[in-house]
CSV table of C-alpha atoms in Angstrom, one decimal:
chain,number,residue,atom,x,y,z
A,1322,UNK,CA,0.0,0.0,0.0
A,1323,UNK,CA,1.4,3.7,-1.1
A,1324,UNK,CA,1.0,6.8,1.6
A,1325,UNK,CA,-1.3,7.9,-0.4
A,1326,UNK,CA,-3.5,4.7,-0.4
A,1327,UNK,CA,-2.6,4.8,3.9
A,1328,UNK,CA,-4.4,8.3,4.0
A,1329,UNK,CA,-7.2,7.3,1.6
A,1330,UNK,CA,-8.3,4.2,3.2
A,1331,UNK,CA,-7.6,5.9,6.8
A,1332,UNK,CA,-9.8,8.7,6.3
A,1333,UNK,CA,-12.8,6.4,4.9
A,1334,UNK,CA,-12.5,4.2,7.5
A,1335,UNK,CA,-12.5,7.4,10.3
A,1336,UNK,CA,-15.6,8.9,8.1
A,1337,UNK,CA,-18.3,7.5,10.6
A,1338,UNK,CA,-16.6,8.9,13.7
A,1339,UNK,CA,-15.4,12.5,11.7
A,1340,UNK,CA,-19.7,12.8,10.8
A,1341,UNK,CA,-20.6,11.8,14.2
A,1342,UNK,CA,-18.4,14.7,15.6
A,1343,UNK,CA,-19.4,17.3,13.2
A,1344,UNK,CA,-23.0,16.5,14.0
A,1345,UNK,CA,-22.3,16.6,17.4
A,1346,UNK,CA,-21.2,20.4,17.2
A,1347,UNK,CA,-23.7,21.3,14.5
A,1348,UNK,CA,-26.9,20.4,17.6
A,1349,UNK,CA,-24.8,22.5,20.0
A,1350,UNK,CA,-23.3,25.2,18.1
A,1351,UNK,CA,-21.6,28.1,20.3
A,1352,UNK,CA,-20.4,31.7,19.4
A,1353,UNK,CA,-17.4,33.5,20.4
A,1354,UNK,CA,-13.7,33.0,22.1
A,1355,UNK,CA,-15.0,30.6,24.6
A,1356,UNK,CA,-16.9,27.3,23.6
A,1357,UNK,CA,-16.7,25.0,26.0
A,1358,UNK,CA,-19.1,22.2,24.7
A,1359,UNK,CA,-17.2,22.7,21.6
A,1360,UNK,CA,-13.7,21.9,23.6
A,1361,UNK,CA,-15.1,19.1,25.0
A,1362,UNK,CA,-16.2,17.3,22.6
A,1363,UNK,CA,-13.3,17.9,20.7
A,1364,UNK,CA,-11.0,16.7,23.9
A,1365,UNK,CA,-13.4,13.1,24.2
A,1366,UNK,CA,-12.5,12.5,20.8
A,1367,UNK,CA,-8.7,12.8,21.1
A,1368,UNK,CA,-8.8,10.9,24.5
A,1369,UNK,CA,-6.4,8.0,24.8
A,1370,UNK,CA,-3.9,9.8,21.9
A,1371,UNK,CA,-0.3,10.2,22.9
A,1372,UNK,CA,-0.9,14.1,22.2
A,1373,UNK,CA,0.0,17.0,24.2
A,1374,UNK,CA,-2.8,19.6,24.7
A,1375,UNK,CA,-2.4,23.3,25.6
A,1376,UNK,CA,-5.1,26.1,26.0
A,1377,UNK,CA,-4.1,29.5,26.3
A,1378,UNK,CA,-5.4,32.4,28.9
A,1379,UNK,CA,-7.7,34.3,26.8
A,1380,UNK,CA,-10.1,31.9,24.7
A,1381,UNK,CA,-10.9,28.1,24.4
A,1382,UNK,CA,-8.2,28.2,21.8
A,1383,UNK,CA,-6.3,24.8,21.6
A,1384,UNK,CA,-2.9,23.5,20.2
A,1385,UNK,CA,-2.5,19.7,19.9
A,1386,UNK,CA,1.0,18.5,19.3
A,1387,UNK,CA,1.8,15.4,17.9
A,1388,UNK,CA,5.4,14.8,17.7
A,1389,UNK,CA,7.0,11.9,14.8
A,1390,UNK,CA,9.7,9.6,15.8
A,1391,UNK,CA,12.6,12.0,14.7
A,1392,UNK,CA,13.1,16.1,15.0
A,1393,UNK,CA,13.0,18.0,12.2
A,1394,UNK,CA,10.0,20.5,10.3
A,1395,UNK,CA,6.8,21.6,12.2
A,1396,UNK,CA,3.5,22.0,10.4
A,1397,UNK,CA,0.6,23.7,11.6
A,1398,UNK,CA,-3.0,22.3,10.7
A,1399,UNK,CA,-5.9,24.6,11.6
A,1400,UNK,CA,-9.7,24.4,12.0
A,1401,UNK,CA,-12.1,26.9,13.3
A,1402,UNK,CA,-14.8,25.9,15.9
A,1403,UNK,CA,-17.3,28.8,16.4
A,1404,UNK,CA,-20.8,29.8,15.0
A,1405,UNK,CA,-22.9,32.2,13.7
A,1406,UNK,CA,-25.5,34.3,15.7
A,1407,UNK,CA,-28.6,33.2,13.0
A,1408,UNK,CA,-31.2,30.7,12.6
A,1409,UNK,CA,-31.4,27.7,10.6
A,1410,UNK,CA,-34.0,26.8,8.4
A,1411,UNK,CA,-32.9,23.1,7.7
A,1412,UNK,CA,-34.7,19.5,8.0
A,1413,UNK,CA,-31.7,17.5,9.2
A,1414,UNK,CA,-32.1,15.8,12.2
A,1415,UNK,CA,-29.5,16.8,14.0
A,1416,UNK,CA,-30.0,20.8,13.3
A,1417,UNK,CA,-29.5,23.2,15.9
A,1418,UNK,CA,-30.8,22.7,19.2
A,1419,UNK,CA,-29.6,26.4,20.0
A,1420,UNK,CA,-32.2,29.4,18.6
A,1421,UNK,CA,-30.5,31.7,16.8
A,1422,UNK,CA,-27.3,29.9,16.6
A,1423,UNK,CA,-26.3,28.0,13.2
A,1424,UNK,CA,-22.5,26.4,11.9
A,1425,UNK,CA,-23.6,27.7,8.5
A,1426,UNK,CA,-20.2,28.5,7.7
A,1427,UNK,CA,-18.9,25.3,7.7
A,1428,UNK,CA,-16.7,25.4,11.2
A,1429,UNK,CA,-18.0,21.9,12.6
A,1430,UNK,CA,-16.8,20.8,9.8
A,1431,UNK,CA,-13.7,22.0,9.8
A,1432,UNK,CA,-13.3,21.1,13.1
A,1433,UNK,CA,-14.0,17.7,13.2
A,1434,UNK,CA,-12.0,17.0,9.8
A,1435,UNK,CA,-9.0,18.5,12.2
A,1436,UNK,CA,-9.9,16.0,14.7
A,1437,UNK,CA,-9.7,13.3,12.1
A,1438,UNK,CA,-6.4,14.6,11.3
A,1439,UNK,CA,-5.1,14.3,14.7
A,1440,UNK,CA,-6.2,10.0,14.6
A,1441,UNK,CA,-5.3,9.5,11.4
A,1442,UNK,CA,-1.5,11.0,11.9
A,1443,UNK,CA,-1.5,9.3,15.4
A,1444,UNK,CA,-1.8,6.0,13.9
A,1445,UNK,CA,0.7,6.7,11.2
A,1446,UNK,CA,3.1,9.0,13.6
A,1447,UNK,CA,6.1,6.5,13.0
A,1448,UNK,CA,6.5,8.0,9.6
A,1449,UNK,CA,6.2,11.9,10.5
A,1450,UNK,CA,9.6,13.3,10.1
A,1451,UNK,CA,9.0,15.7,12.2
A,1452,UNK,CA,6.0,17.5,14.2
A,1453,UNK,CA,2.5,18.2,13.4
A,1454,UNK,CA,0.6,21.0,15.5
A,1455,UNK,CA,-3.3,21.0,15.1
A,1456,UNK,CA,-4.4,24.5,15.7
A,1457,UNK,CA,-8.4,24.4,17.1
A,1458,UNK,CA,-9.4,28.1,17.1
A,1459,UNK,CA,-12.6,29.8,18.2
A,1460,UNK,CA,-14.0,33.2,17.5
A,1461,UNK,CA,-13.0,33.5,13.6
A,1462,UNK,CA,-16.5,35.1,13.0
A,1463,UNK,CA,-15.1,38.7,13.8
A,1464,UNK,CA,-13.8,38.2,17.5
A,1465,UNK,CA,-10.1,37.8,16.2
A,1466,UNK,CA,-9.4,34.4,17.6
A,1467,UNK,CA,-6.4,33.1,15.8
A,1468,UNK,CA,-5.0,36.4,17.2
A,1469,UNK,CA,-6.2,35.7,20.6
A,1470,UNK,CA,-3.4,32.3,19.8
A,1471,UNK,CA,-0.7,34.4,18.5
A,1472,UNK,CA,-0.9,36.7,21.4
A,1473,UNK,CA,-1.3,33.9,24.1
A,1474,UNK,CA,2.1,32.2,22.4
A,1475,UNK,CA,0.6,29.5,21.4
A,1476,UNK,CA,1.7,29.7,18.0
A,1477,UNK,CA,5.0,30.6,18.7
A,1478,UNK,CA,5.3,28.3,21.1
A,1479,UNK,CA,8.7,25.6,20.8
A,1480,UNK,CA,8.5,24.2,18.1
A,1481,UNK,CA,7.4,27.2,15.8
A,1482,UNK,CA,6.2,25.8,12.8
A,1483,UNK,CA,7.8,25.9,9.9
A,1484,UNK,CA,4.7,25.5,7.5
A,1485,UNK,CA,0.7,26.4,8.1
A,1486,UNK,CA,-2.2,24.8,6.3
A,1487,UNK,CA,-6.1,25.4,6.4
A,1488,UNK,CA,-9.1,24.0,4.8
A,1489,UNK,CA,-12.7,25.8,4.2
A,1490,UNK,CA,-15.2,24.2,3.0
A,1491,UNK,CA,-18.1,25.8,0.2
A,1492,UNK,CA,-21.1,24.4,-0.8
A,1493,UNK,CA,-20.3,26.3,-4.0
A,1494,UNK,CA,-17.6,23.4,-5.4
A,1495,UNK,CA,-18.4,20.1,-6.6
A,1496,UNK,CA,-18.1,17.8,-3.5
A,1497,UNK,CA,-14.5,16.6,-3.1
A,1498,UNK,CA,-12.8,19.3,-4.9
A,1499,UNK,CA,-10.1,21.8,-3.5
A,1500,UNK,CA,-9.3,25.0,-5.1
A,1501,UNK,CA,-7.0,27.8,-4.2
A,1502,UNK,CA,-4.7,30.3,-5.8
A,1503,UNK,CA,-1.3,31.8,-4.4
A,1504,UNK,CA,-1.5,35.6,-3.5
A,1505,UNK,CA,-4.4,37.0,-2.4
A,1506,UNK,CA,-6.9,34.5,-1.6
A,1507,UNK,CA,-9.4,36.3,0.7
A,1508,UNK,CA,-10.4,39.6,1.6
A,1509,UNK,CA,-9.5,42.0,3.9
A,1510,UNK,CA,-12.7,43.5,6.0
A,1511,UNK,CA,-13.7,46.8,7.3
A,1512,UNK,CA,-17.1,47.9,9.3
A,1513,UNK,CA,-17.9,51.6,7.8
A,1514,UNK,CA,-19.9,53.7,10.7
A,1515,UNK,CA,-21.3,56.7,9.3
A,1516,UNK,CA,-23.6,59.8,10.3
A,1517,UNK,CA,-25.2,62.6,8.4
A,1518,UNK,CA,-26.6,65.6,10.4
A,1519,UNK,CA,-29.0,68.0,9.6
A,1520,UNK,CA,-31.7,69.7,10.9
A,1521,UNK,CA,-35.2,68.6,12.1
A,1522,UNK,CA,-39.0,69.4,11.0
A,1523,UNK,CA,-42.3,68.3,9.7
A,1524,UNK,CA,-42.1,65.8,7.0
A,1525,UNK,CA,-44.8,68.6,5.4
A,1526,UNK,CA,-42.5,71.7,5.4
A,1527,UNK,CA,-39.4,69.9,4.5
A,1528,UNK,CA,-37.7,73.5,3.4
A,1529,UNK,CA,-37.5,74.4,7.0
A,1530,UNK,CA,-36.0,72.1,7.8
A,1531,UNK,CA,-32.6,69.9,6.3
A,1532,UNK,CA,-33.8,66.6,5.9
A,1533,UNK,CA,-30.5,63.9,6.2
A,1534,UNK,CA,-32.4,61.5,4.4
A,1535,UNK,CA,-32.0,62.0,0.5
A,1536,UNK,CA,-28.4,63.2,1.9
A,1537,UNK,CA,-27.9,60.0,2.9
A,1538,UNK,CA,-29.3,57.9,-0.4
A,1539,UNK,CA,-27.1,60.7,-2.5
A,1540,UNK,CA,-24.0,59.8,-0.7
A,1541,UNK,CA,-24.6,55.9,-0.8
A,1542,UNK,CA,-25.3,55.6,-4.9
A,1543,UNK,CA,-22.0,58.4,-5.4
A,1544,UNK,CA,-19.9,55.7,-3.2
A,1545,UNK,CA,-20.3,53.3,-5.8
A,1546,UNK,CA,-19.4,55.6,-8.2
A,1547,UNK,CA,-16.4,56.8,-6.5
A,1548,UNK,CA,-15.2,52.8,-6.3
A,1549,UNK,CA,-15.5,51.9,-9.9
A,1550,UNK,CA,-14.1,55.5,-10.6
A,1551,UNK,CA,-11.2,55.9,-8.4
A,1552,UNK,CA,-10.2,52.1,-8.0
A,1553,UNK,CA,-8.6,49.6,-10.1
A,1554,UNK,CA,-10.8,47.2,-11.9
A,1555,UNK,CA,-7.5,44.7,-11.6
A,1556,UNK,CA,-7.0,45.6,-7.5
A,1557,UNK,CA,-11.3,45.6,-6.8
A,1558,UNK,CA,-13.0,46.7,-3.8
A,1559,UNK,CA,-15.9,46.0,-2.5
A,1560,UNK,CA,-18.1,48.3,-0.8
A,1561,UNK,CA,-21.2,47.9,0.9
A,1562,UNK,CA,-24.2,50.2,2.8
A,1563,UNK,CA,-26.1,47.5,4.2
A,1564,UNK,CA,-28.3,49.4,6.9
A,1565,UNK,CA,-29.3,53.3,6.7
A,1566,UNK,CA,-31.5,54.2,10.4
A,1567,UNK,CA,-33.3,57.0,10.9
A,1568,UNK,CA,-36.6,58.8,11.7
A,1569,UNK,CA,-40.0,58.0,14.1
A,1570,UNK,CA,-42.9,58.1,12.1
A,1571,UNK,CA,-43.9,59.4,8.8
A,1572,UNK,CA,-44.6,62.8,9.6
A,1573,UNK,CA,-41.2,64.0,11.2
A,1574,UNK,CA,-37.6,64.6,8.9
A,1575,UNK,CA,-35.2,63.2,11.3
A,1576,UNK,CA,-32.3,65.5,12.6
A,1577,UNK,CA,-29.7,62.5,11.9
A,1578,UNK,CA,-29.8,59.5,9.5
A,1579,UNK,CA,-26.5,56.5,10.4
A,1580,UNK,CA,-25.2,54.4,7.6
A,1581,UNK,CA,-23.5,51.6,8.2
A,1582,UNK,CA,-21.3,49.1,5.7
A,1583,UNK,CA,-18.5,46.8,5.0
A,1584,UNK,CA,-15.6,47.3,2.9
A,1585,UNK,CA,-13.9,44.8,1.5
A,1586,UNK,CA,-10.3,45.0,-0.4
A,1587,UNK,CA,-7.8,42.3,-1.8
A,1588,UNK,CA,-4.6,44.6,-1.5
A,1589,UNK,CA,-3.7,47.2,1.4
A,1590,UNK,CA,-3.2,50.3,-1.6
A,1591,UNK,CA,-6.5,49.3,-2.7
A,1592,UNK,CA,-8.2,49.8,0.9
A,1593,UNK,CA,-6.2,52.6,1.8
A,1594,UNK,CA,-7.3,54.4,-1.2
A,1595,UNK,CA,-11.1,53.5,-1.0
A,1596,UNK,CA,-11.0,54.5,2.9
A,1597,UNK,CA,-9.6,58.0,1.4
A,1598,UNK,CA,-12.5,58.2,-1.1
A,1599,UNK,CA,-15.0,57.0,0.9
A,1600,UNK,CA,-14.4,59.7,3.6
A,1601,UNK,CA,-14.2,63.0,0.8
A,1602,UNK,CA,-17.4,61.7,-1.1
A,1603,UNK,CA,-19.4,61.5,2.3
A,1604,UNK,CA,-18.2,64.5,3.6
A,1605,UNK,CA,-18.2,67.1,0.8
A,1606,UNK,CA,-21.8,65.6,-0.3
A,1607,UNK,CA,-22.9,66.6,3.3
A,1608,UNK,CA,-21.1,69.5,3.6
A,1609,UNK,CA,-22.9,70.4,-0.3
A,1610,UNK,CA,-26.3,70.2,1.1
A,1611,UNK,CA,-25.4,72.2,3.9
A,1612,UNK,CA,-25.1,69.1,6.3
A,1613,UNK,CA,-22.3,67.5,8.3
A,1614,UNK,CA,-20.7,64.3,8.2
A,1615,UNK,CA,-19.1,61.8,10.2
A,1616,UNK,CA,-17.3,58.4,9.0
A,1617,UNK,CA,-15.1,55.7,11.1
A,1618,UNK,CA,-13.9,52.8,10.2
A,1619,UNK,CA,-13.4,50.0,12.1
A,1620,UNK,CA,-10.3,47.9,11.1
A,1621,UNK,CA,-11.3,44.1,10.5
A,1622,UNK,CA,-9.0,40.8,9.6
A,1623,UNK,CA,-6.2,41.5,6.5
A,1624,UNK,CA,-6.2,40.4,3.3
A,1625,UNK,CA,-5.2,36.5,3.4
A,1626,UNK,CA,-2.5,36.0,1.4
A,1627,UNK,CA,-1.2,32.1,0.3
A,1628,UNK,CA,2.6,31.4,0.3
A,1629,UNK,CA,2.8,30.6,-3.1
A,1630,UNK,CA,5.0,27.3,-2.5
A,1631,UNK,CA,2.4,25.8,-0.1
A,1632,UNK,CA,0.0,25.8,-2.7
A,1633,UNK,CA,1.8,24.2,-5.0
A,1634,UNK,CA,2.7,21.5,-1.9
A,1635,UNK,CA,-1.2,21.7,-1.2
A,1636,UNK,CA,-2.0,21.1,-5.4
A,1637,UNK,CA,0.8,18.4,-6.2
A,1638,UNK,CA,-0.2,16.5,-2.9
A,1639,UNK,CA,-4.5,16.8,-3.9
A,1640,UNK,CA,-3.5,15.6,-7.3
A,1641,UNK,CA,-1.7,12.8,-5.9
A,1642,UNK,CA,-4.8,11.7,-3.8
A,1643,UNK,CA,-7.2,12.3,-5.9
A,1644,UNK,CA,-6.6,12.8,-9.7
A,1645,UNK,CA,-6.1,15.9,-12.1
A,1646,UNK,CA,-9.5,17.0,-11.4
A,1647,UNK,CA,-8.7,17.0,-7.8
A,1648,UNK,CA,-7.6,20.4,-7.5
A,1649,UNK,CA,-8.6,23.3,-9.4
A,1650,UNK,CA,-7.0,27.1,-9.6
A,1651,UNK,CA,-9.3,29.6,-8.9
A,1652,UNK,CA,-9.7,32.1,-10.7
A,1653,UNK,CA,-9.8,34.9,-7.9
A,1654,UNK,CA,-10.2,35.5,-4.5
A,1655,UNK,CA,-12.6,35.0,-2.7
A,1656,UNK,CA,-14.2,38.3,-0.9
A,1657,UNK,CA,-15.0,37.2,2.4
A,1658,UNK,CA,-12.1,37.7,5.1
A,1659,UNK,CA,-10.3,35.3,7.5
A,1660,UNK,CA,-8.6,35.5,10.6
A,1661,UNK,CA,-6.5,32.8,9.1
A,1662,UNK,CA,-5.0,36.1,7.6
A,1663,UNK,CA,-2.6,36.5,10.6
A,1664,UNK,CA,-1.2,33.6,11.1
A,1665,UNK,CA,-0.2,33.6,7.3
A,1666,UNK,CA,1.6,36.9,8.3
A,1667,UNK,CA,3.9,35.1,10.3
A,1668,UNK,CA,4.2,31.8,8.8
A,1669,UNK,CA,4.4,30.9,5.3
A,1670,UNK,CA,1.1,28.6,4.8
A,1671,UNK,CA,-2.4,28.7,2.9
A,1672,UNK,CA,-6.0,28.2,2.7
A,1673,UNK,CA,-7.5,25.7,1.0
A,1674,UNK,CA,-11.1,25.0,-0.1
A,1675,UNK,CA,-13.3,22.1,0.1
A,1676,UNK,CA,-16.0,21.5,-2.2
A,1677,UNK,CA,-18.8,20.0,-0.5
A,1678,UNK,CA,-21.7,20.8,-2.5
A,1679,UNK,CA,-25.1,18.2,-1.5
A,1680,UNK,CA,-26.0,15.1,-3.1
A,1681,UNK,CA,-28.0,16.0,-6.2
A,1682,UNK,CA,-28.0,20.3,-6.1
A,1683,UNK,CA,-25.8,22.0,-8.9
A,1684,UNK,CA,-22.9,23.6,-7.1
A,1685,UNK,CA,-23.6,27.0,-9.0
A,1686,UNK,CA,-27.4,27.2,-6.9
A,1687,UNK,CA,-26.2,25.3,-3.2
A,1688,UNK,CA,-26.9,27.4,-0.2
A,1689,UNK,CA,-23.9,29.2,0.4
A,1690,UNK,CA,-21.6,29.9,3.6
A,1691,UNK,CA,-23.5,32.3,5.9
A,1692,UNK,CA,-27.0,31.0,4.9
A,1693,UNK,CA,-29.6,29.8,6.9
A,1694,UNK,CA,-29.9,26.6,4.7
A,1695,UNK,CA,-26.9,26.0,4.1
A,1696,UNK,CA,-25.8,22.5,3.9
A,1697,UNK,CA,-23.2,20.2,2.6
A,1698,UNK,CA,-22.1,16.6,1.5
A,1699,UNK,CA,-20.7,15.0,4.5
A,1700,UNK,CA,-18.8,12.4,2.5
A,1701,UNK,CA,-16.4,14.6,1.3
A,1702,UNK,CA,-15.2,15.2,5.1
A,1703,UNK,CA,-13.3,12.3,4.3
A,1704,UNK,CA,-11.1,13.8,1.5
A,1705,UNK,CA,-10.2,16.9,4.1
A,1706,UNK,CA,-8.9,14.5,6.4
A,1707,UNK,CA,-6.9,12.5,4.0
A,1708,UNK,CA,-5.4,16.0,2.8
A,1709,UNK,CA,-4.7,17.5,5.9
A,1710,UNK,CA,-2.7,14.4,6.9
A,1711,UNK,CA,-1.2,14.0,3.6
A,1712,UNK,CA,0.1,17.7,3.3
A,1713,UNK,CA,1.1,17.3,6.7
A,1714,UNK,CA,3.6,13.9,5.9
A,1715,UNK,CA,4.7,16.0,2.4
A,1716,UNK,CA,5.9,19.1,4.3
A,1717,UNK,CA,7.1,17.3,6.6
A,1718,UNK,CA,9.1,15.1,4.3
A,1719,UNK,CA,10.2,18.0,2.2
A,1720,UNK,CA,9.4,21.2,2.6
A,1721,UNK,CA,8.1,24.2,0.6
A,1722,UNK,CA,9.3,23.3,-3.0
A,1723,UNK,CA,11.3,26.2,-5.1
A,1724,UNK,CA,9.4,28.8,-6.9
């Protein structure tokens, strides 16, 4: 039998236990830095493992160590573990016993592929050349967990790894599929906090008084004129007004209307710059009409950029597993953001995603991440497992190849 055929046949054979666990968190999902029943579980299925387990001060954040017969490279293998604070609209039978609490991002899955990882490495740990470190993270979902780690030491922590590796999974993939590029492969993310003040009156006599309101709809359709204006269709922004609050009733013009958005950018020049737009074209639009203007931003996760050479590691070893269709480039990245993002500051590493699109729906139409319906094909669990432990043994083995 080939390594490849060991981490195959490994990962099929842990499938049962790897859906049990994922189903386990899905019922009892939990939000945040700290998730308890999350840790637990995760520790029951690890018991008995010659592992070494250490939490640091400020989360439920968890390395697991598992060291090969000999010294030599460390790799770092992450999952996320937290939820999302929305509902879920599914049939399954083992949805969410938690109102308004749903793993529709995919981080129970992630989590207990990781935990397959750890098993399937364990029993194979007498060909590791070196060690594997299994990173468990909370609070991805905006709480800045993975930097919780990083400032707790536990990522630095002897021995700092030389490599890092993550998988996603998206519904929005044929099942069993990875993809990735090198560069920029995810977003960075910024919340926009706006206000526009005028001054107060009845809705009837709106010329005594300086309604905020069409201020407010001017501004938002000249912002995303200003971004396909003043930014580079090849270094693209994203920017969106998702809420605009304001007013009583229908007979009174406010005295304030709030906006409030995301911004999302693939390159530091190109967020700079649209942070520098954004803030002229709201206040000199206000400050037109005879209104003022007030903008913040607050700073979300960096752009996630892949180490080029780990994914070529991550695309030689998916092709190796699973065929020429077993990894495909994509095309561009992906505008959501990732915490991931800081740990690929520090160490050279990459994301990689999973298709896991459900029996019998076109991948193009699947619930996506972040919806209340979304679901996946559980099956494919089982090729995320046999990846993580193969990319694991392959860095391990040889390091990032040359450019």
């Amino acid at each position: 039998m080939t390594l490849a055929d060991t981490w195959l046949k490994g990962s099929q054979e842990l499938l049962p236990e790897t859906v049990a666990l994922r189903r386990k968190i899905h019922e009892y999902p939990e939000l945040g830095l700290h998730l308890p029943k999350t840790v637990s579980a995760v520790r029951e299925a690890l018991a008995g493992l010659d592992v070494t387990i250490e939490e640091g001060p400020s989360s439920s954040g968890m390395i697991v160590t598992l060291a090969g017969p000999s010294q030599g490279r460390t790799v770092l293998l992450r999952g996320d573990m937290d939820a999302l604070p929305m509902p879920e609209d599914t049939d399954l039978p083992f949805k969410s016993k938690e109102p308004g609490r749903l793993h529709a991002c995919g981080h129970d899955a992630h989590t207990a592929m990781l935990a397959g990882a750890v098993k399937l490495l364990h029993r194979n740990r007498a060909k590791l050349a070196g060690t594997v470190k299994f990173m468990f993270q909370p609070g991805e979902e905006g709480y800045f967990g993975a930097l919780k780690m990083i400032e707790d030491g536990l990522i630095d922590r002897h021995p700092k790894p030389d490599g890092a590796f993550a998988l996603h999974i998206t519904p929005n993939v044929p099942s069993g599929m990875f993809t990735s590029r090198a560069g920029a492969c995810m977003a960075s993310t910024d919340v926009i906090n706006a206000k526009v003040t005028g001054r107060g009156g009845h809705a009837s006599m709106p010329h005594l008084a300086l309604d905020p309101m069409p201020i407010a709809c001017e501004i938002v359709m000249a912002l995303q004129a200003m971004v396909t204006r003043r930014i580079s269709a090849f270094d693209p922004v994203v920017l969106t007004i998702a809420r605009i609050t304001g007013g009583t009733t229908n007979n009174v013009i406010p005295e304030s209307v709030e906006l409030e958005g995301t911004l999302r950018s693939v390159s530091e020049t190109s967020r700079t710059t649209a942070k520098a737009g954004i803030t002229q074209v709201f206040q000199k639009i206000a400050e037109a009409h005879g209104a003022t203007g007030s903008i913040s931003f607050r700073e979300g996760y960096p752009v996630t950029v892949n180490d080029g050479r780990m994914v070529s590691l991550a695309r030689e070893t998916a092709t190796s597993l699973f065929g020429a269709r077993g990894f495909i480039p994509a095309p561009s990245p992906v505008m959501g953001a990732e915490d991931w993002s800081y740990v690929l500051q520090r160490i050279p590493g990459c994301m990689v995603f999973l298709g896991v699109a459900p029996e019998g729906c076109d991948h193009h139409h699947a619930a996506p991440c972040h919806s209340n319906r979304m679901m996946l094909d559980e099956n494919a669990m089982a090729n995320g497992v046999a990846l993580y432990a193969a990319v694991a043994e392959r860095f391990l083995e040889r390091g990032l190849p040359a450019q």
